[in-house]
Coordinates of C-alpha atoms in Angstrom, one line a residue:
M291 CA -9.0 15.7 3.4
D292 CA -6.3 15.1 0.8
V293 CA -5.1 11.5 1.3
S294 CA -2.1 10.4 -0.6
M295 CA -1.6 6.8 -1.8
T296 CA 1.3 6.5 0.7
L297 CA -1.1 7.3 3.6
W298 CA -3.6 4.9 2.3
V299 CA -1.0 2.1 2.1
T300 CA 0.4 3.0 5.5
T301 CA -3.0 2.9 7.1
V302 CA -4.0 -0.4 5.5
L303 CA -0.7 -2.0 6.5
G304 CA -1.1 -0.6 10.0
L305 CA -4.6 -2.1 10.3
C306 CA -3.3 -5.4 9.0
A307 CA -0.7 -5.4 11.7
L308 CA -3.3 -4.8 14.3
I309 CA -5.4 -7.6 12.9
A310 CA -2.3 -9.9 13.0
V311 CA -1.8 -9.0 16.6
D312 CA -5.4 -9.7 17.4
F313 CA -5.1 -13.1 15.6
F314 CA -1.9 -13.9 17.5
I315 CA -3.7 -13.2 20.8
G316 CA -6.7 -15.3 19.9
R317 CA -4.9 -18.0 17.9
K318 CA -5.4 -20.6 20.7
P319 CA -9.1 -21.4 21.3
H320 CA -10.1 -20.5 24.8
D321 CA -13.0 -19.1 26.9
V322 CA -12.6 -15.3 26.9
S323 CA -12.8 -13.9 30.5
I324 CA -14.5 -10.6 31.3
K325 CA -11.1 -9.3 32.4
E326 CA -9.4 -10.1 29.0
A327 CA -12.4 -8.7 27.1
G328 CA -12.4 -5.6 29.1
I329 CA -8.7 -4.9 28.7
W330 CA -8.7 -5.4 24.9
T331 CA -12.0 -3.4 24.5
I332 CA -10.2 -0.5 26.2
V333 CA -7.1 -1.0 24.0
W334 CA -9.2 -0.8 20.8
I335 CA -11.1 2.3 22.0
V336 CA -7.8 4.0 23.0
L337 CA -6.3 3.2 19.6
A338 CA -9.3 4.7 17.8
A339 CA -9.0 7.8 20.1
L340 CA -5.3 8.2 19.3
F341 CA -6.0 7.9 15.6
G342 CA -8.7 10.6 15.8
L343 CA -6.4 12.9 17.9
G344 CA -3.6 12.2 15.4
L345 CA -5.8 13.7 12.7
L346 CA -6.5 16.7 15.0
F347 CA -2.8 17.3 15.7
A348 CA -2.0 17.0 12.0
G349 CA -4.2 20.0 11.4
E350 CA -7.2 18.1 10.1
S351 CA -9.7 19.2 12.7
Q352 CA -12.7 18.7 10.4
A353 CA -11.5 15.1 9.6
S354 CA -10.9 14.4 13.3
G355 CA -14.5 15.5 14.2
E356 CA -15.9 13.4 11.3
F357 CA -13.9 10.4 12.4
F358 CA -15.1 10.5 16.0
A359 CA -18.8 11.1 14.9
G360 CA -18.5 8.2 12.4
F361 CA -16.7 5.9 14.9
I362 CA -19.3 6.5 17.7
T363 CA -22.1 5.9 15.2
E364 CA -20.7 2.7 13.8
K365 CA -19.8 1.4 17.2
S366 CA -23.3 2.0 18.5
L367 CA -24.8 0.3 15.5
S368 CA -22.3 -2.6 16.0
V369 CA -23.5 -3.1 19.6
D370 CA -27.1 -3.5 18.2
N371 CA -25.7 -6.1 15.8
L372 CA -24.3 -8.2 18.7
F373 CA -27.9 -9.3 19.4
V374 CA -27.9 -11.1 16.0
F375 CA -24.4 -12.5 16.6
I376 CA -25.7 -14.1 19.9
L377 CA -28.6 -15.7 17.9
I378 CA -26.2 -17.0 15.3
M379 CA -23.9 -18.6 18.0
A380 CA -26.9 -20.2 19.6
K381 CA -28.3 -21.4 16.3
F382 CA -25.1 -23.3 15.4
S383 CA -24.4 -24.3 19.1
V384 CA -20.9 -22.9 18.9
P385 CA -18.7 -24.2 21.7
S386 CA -17.7 -21.3 24.0
H387 CA -13.9 -21.8 23.5
L388 CA -14.4 -21.4 19.7
Q389 CA -16.6 -18.3 19.7
Q390 CA -13.6 -15.9 19.7
R391 CA -12.2 -17.6 16.6
V392 CA -15.6 -17.3 14.9
L393 CA -15.8 -13.6 15.6
L394 CA -12.2 -12.9 14.6
F395 CA -12.7 -14.4 11.1
G396 CA -16.3 -13.2 10.8
V397 CA -15.3 -9.6 11.5
L398 CA -12.4 -9.9 9.1
I399 CA -14.8 -11.0 6.3
A400 CA -17.1 -8.2 7.2
L401 CA -14.3 -5.6 7.0
V402 CA -13.3 -6.7 3.5
L403 CA -16.9 -6.7 2.3
R404 CA -17.5 -3.3 3.8
A405 CA -14.4 -1.9 2.1
I406 CA -15.9 -2.9 -1.2
F407 CA -19.2 -1.2 -0.2
I408 CA -17.4 1.9 0.8
A409 CA -15.5 2.1 -2.4
A410 CA -18.7 1.7 -4.4
G411 CA -20.6 4.2 -2.3
A412 CA -17.8 6.8 -2.7
A413 CA -17.7 6.3 -6.4
V414 CA -21.5 6.8 -6.7
I415 CA -21.5 9.9 -4.4
A416 CA -18.6 11.5 -6.4
N417 CA -20.6 11.2 -9.7
F418 CA -24.3 11.4 -8.6
S419 CA -25.1 14.0 -5.9
W420 CA -28.8 13.0 -6.0
V421 CA -27.9 9.8 -4.2
F422 CA -27.9 11.7 -0.9
Y423 CA -31.7 11.9 -1.3
I424 CA -31.9 8.1 -1.6
F425 CA -29.5 7.6 1.4
G426 CA -31.4 10.1 3.5
A427 CA -34.8 8.6 2.7
F428 CA -33.5 5.1 3.4
L429 CA -32.1 6.1 6.8
I430 CA -35.4 7.8 7.8
Y431 CA -37.3 4.6 6.7
T432 CA -34.8 2.5 8.6
A433 CA -35.3 4.7 11.7
W434 CA -39.1 4.2 11.4
K435 CA -38.7 0.5 11.0
L436 CA -36.5 0.2 14.1
I437 CA -39.2 2.0 16.1
Q438 CA -41.9 -0.4 14.8
E439 CA -39.7 -3.4 15.7
A440 CA -39.0 -2.1 19.1
R441 CA -42.7 -1.4 19.8
A442 CA -43.6 -4.9 18.6
D443 CA -41.4 -6.3 21.4
D444 CA -41.1 -9.7 19.8
E445 CA -39.4 -12.0 22.3
E446 CA -39.4 -15.0 20.0
E447 CA -36.4 -13.8 18.1
D448 CA -34.7 -16.2 15.7
W449 CA -32.1 -16.1 12.9
E450 CA -32.5 -17.7 9.5
E451 CA -29.7 -18.4 7.1
N452 CA -29.5 -16.2 4.0
R453 CA -29.7 -17.6 0.5
L454 CA -26.0 -17.1 -0.2
L455 CA -25.1 -19.2 2.9
K456 CA -27.6 -21.9 2.0
S457 CA -26.2 -22.2 -1.5
I458 CA -22.6 -22.4 -0.2
E459 CA -23.7 -25.2 2.2
K460 CA -25.5 -27.1 -0.6
K461 CA -22.5 -26.9 -2.9
F462 CA -19.7 -27.9 -0.4
G463 CA -21.7 -29.9 2.2
V464 CA -21.3 -29.6 5.9
S465 CA -20.0 -32.0 8.5
D466 CA -22.3 -32.9 11.5
R467 CA -19.9 -31.8 14.2
Y468 CA -17.1 -29.4 15.0
E469 CA -13.6 -30.5 14.3
G470 CA -11.6 -28.2 16.5
T471 CA -10.4 -25.2 14.5
K472 CA -10.6 -27.0 11.2
L473 CA -12.6 -25.2 8.5
F474 CA -12.6 -28.1 6.0
I475 CA -12.3 -31.9 6.4
R476 CA -12.4 -34.8 4.0
K477 CA -15.3 -37.2 4.2
N478 CA -15.6 -40.2 1.8
G479 CA -13.0 -38.6 -0.4
K480 CA -14.9 -35.3 -0.6
K481 CA -13.8 -32.0 0.9
I482 CA -16.6 -30.5 3.0
M483 CA -17.0 -27.6 5.4
T484 CA -17.2 -27.8 9.1
P485 CA -19.8 -26.0 11.1
L486 CA -17.1 -23.6 12.2
M487 CA -16.6 -22.4 8.6
V488 CA -20.3 -22.0 8.2
V489 CA -20.8 -19.9 11.2
M490 CA -17.8 -17.7 10.2
L491 CA -19.5 -17.1 6.9
A492 CA -22.8 -16.4 8.7
I493 CA -21.3 -13.7 10.8
G494 CA -19.4 -12.1 7.9
T495 CA -22.3 -12.2 5.4
T496 CA -24.9 -11.1 7.9
D497 CA -22.8 -8.0 8.7
V498 CA -23.2 -7.0 5.1
L499 CA -26.9 -6.6 5.7
F500 CA -26.0 -4.3 8.7
A501 CA -23.8 -2.3 6.3
M502 CA -26.9 -1.4 4.4
D503 CA -27.8 1.2 7.1
S504 CA -24.4 1.9 8.7
I505 CA -22.6 2.8 5.4
P506 CA -25.2 5.4 4.4
A507 CA -25.3 6.6 8.0
I508 CA -21.5 7.4 8.0
F509 CA -21.6 8.9 4.5
G510 CA -24.2 11.3 6.1
L511 CA -21.5 12.4 8.5
T512 CA -18.5 12.5 6.0
Q513 CA -18.0 12.0 2.3
D514 CA -14.3 11.3 2.8
P515 CA -13.7 7.6 1.9
Y516 CA -10.6 7.5 4.1
I517 CA -12.6 8.6 7.2
V518 CA -15.5 6.3 6.3
F519 CA -13.1 3.3 6.0
T520 CA -11.0 4.0 9.1
A521 CA -14.1 4.6 11.3
N522 CA -15.6 1.4 10.1
A523 CA -12.4 -0.5 10.7
F524 CA -11.8 0.7 14.2
A525 CA -15.5 0.1 15.1
L526 CA -15.4 -3.5 13.8
M527 CA -12.0 -4.6 15.1
G528 CA -13.0 -4.2 18.7
L529 CA -16.3 -5.9 18.2
R530 CA -15.0 -9.4 19.2
Q531 CA -13.9 -8.3 22.6
L532 CA -17.1 -6.2 23.1
Y533 CA -19.2 -9.3 22.4
F534 CA -17.7 -11.1 25.4
L535 CA -17.6 -8.0 27.6
I536 CA -21.3 -6.9 27.3
G537 CA -22.9 -10.0 26.0
G538 CA -24.8 -10.4 29.3
L539 CA -25.7 -6.7 29.5
L540 CA -27.2 -6.5 26.0
R541 CA -30.6 -7.5 27.2
K542 CA -30.6 -4.6 29.6
L543 CA -30.2 -2.0 26.8
V544 CA -34.0 -2.2 26.2
H545 CA -34.2 1.3 24.6
L546 CA -31.2 0.9 22.3
S547 CA -33.3 0.5 19.2
Y548 CA -35.1 3.7 20.0
G549 CA -31.8 5.6 20.4
L550 CA -30.5 4.2 17.2
S551 CA -33.7 5.1 15.3
V552 CA -33.3 8.7 16.5
I553 CA -29.6 8.8 15.4
L554 CA -30.4 7.3 12.0
G555 CA -33.4 9.6 11.5
F556 CA -31.2 12.6 12.5
I557 CA -28.5 11.6 10.0
G558 CA -31.2 11.0 7.3
V559 CA -32.5 14.5 7.7
K560 CA -28.9 15.8 7.7
L561 CA -28.3 14.0 4.3
V562 CA -31.5 15.5 2.8
L563 CA -30.5 19.0 3.9
H564 CA -27.0 18.5 2.5
A565 CA -28.5 17.3 -0.8
L566 CA -30.8 20.4 -1.0
H567 CA -27.9 22.6 -0.2
E568 CA -25.8 21.0 -3.0
N569 CA -28.7 21.7 -5.4
G570 CA -28.7 25.4 -4.6
V571 CA -31.6 25.4 -2.1
H572 CA -30.9 27.8 0.9
V573 CA -31.4 25.5 3.9
P574 CA -29.4 25.2 7.1
E575 CA -26.7 22.5 7.2
I576 CA -26.0 20.5 10.4
S577 CA -22.3 20.8 11.4
I578 CA -20.1 18.0 12.7
P579 CA -19.9 19.3 16.3
V580 CA -23.7 19.4 16.4
S581 CA -23.9 15.9 14.9
L582 CA -21.4 14.6 17.4
G583 CA -23.3 16.2 20.3
V584 CA -26.6 14.8 19.2
I585 CA -25.2 11.3 18.7
C586 CA -23.4 11.2 22.1
G587 CA -26.4 12.8 23.9
V588 CA -28.9 10.3 22.5
L589 CA -26.6 7.3 23.4
V590 CA -26.1 8.6 27.0
I591 CA -29.9 9.2 27.5
T592 CA -30.7 5.8 25.9
T593 CA -28.3 4.0 28.2
I594 CA -29.6 5.7 31.3
T595 CA -33.2 5.1 30.5
S596 CA -32.5 1.5 29.5
L597 CA -30.8 0.7 32.8
I598 CA -33.6 2.3 34.8
A599 CA -36.2 0.4 32.8
S600 CA -34.3 -2.9 33.2
K601 CA -34.0 -2.4 36.9
K602 CA -37.7 -1.8 37.3
Q603 CA -38.4 -5.0 35.2
E604 CA -36.1 -7.0 37.4
Q605 CA -37.8 -5.7 40.6
Q606 CA -41.2 -6.4 39.1
A607 CA -40.2 -9.9 38.2
A608 CA -38.8 -10.5 41.6
A609 CA -41.9 -9.3 43.3
E610 CA -44.1 -11.5 41.1
A611 CA -41.9 -14.5 41.8
E612 CA -42.1 -13.8 45.6
G613 CA -45.9 -13.4 45.3
D614 CA -46.2 -16.8 43.5
A615 CA -44.0 -18.4 46.1
R616 CA -46.2 -17.1 48.9
K617 CA -49.3 -18.3 47.1
D618 CA -47.9 -21.8 46.6
S619 CA -46.9 -22.0 50.4
I620 CA -50.5 -20.9 51.4
E621 CA -52.1 -23.5 49.1
A622 CA -49.8 -26.2 50.5

């Protein structure tokens, strides 16, 4: 897709306007209701769909297909990342009315950092086609690692601060309590960070680690930097509302890691095949319609099997609780 500088500027300004609207809506700290989260989740998904359809009506059917495939992939990977966001919120004991502010700025930091990653990735791909082998191998390895983690079924999940965050805390210092929406305060004549600033940085910098698999994944679906950036932007910008909408349902998506591992492994194979094709090896390439079908199919199957498994677990837990209650009554 031939993207002019005017289109780039218009797109970035449009996204900035959407972010400004999002900030205006969430400027006052408050507890986000399910209704509010649901409405704005639908709004962001509709905006993404309109953007993709706009590409289609503009005669860019290939770009439109790549956008939808990339958006769905990034969105599904973002849902998995919400598990970590929940752990971070719990780690810092973030008050419920401040969580939406944390996510707003955290996602904004992540978007800026991802834009840098995308620009670097596009430059590397443009000059070194062999990088597709590395991306493909990395995604296949990540897929295998996800399966291993899912099979381990470690219930004692925790989150540890990364080195960058620890160094920032050490340099600036952190107050021992939240000060409303303030990010910095003065204490004994020294400017120090509040826990709110720390948790925002935690969300933003942690998302950079998530980009290590999501950026290669979307480059496996399209090598167009414009599509990569817009798909990431639309997937991230609705993440705040999605956090409040499905936060309680995340634990029910017990097979999500398996589904994501299949998707990442599939895209990894697609990248390797593309690299071989670029080097003159006659191998079949996987088209965008096929990719989109596989991604959607895997997510639908994963969601259905997850809900069935969760329901069985709940029924089993209820039966065990009832059995324990009867045992206690008999002993009494």
